[in-house]
XYZ file of C-alpha atoms in Angstrom:
114
model
C 37.460 4.122 20.388
C 37.331 2.811 16.993
C 34.193 0.672 17.730
C 32.383 4.071 19.131
C 33.564 5.869 15.999
C 32.216 3.418 13.714
C 28.903 3.208 15.299
C 28.531 6.902 15.320
C 29.593 6.802 11.590
C 27.186 4.034 10.845
C 24.330 5.918 12.554
C 25.094 9.219 10.634
C 25.262 7.172 7.532
C 21.704 5.633 8.151
C 20.251 8.777 9.079
C 21.542 10.358 5.812
C 20.297 7.357 3.796
C 16.800 7.760 5.207
C 16.599 11.469 4.686
C 17.799 11.024 1.002
C 15.196 8.312 0.340
C 12.538 10.489 1.723
C 13.727 13.518 -0.471
C 13.739 11.506 -3.663
C 10.178 10.382 -3.225
C 7.753 12.531 -5.263
C 4.842 11.860 -2.941
C 4.239 10.932 0.614
C 2.506 7.825 2.030
C -0.717 9.662 2.431
C -0.859 10.870 -0.935
C -0.086 7.205 -2.289
C -2.791 5.615 -0.051
C -5.334 8.350 -1.260
C -4.730 7.465 -4.900
C -4.882 3.703 -4.071
C -8.340 4.059 -2.102
C -9.745 6.346 -5.070
C -8.762 3.838 -7.594
C -10.267 0.905 -5.959
C -13.558 2.582 -5.212
C -13.845 3.781 -8.786
C -12.586 0.461 -10.251
C -15.214 -1.727 -8.205
C -17.867 0.981 -8.106
C -20.485 -1.377 -9.848
C -19.783 -4.103 -7.323
C -21.010 -2.021 -4.193
C -17.798 -2.441 -2.166
C -17.706 -1.261 1.306
C -15.689 -1.328 4.512
C -12.612 -0.069 2.547
C -9.520 0.071 4.396
C -5.671 0.297 4.329
C -3.891 -2.866 4.934
C -0.219 -2.271 4.045
C 2.277 0.153 2.528
C 5.680 -0.553 0.786
C 7.895 1.859 -0.987
C 10.651 0.191 -3.210
C 12.139 0.888 -6.566
C 10.444 4.243 -7.229
C 6.980 2.665 -6.680
C 4.516 2.232 -3.904
C 2.724 -0.970 -3.145
C -0.474 -0.255 -1.245
C -2.805 -3.132 -0.144
C -6.433 -2.221 0.116
C -8.991 -4.306 1.848
C -12.836 -4.154 1.205
C -15.978 -6.215 1.461
C -18.133 -7.130 -1.471
C -21.888 -7.887 -1.180
C -21.595 -11.472 -1.478
C -18.950 -11.506 1.124
C -21.258 -10.188 3.568
C -24.072 -12.656 2.734
C -21.729 -15.760 3.123
C -20.452 -14.136 6.402
C -23.827 -13.989 7.842
C -24.529 -17.632 7.168
C -21.104 -18.506 8.560
C -21.999 -16.928 11.807
C -20.743 -13.373 11.363
C -17.336 -13.722 9.862
C -17.104 -11.593 6.874
C -14.472 -12.438 4.375
C -12.597 -9.405 2.726
C -11.052 -9.089 -0.625
C -7.406 -7.418 -0.806
C -5.834 -5.827 -3.690
C -2.231 -4.847 -3.948
C -1.955 -1.568 -6.034
C 1.461 -0.675 -7.458
C 1.703 3.204 -7.872
C 4.509 5.090 -9.816
C 5.954 7.545 -7.379
C 7.008 9.974 -10.204
C 3.507 10.800 -11.597
C 0.706 8.748 -9.436
C 0.023 6.383 -12.009
C -1.417 3.162 -11.094
C 0.808 0.422 -12.821
C -1.011 -2.719 -11.666
C -3.865 -4.131 -9.344
C -3.354 -7.707 -8.192
C -5.207 -10.094 -5.855
C -3.373 -10.136 -2.698
C -4.068 -13.034 -0.140
C -3.162 -12.778 3.546
C 0.111 -14.234 4.315
C 1.578 -13.325 0.688
C 4.778 -11.219 0.960
C 6.057 -8.880 -1.937
C-alpha cells in the first residue's frame, strides 16, 4: 500500500514539475528554433549557406541551446569530389528564454554533448 501511494505521489510530483517548468518558459520550442534559424541565416548570409536544418534542442537554466546544421558552398564542392558525401557545419546557439536574445554561437561537432 505504501509503495502504491509513493508511486502515485511521485507521478503527481513529476507531472506538477513538468507543468511548472513549461509555465516558467517565456517562449515555446518552435519560437526558439525560429529565432535560431533566422539568426544563422542572417549571420552567414554572405557565405551562401544552404540545407539549413534543426539538429537538436535543449532547455536548461532559463536558456535554449539550439543546434542548427547547414551546408556551405565549399562543403558541397568537397562532397562532390569525395563521392557525394557533403559535410555539414553545426552551430549551437544559446538563446535567453526571457527576451529571445542570442547569447552565443559556438561550433558544434557531432558527438559533442553539452
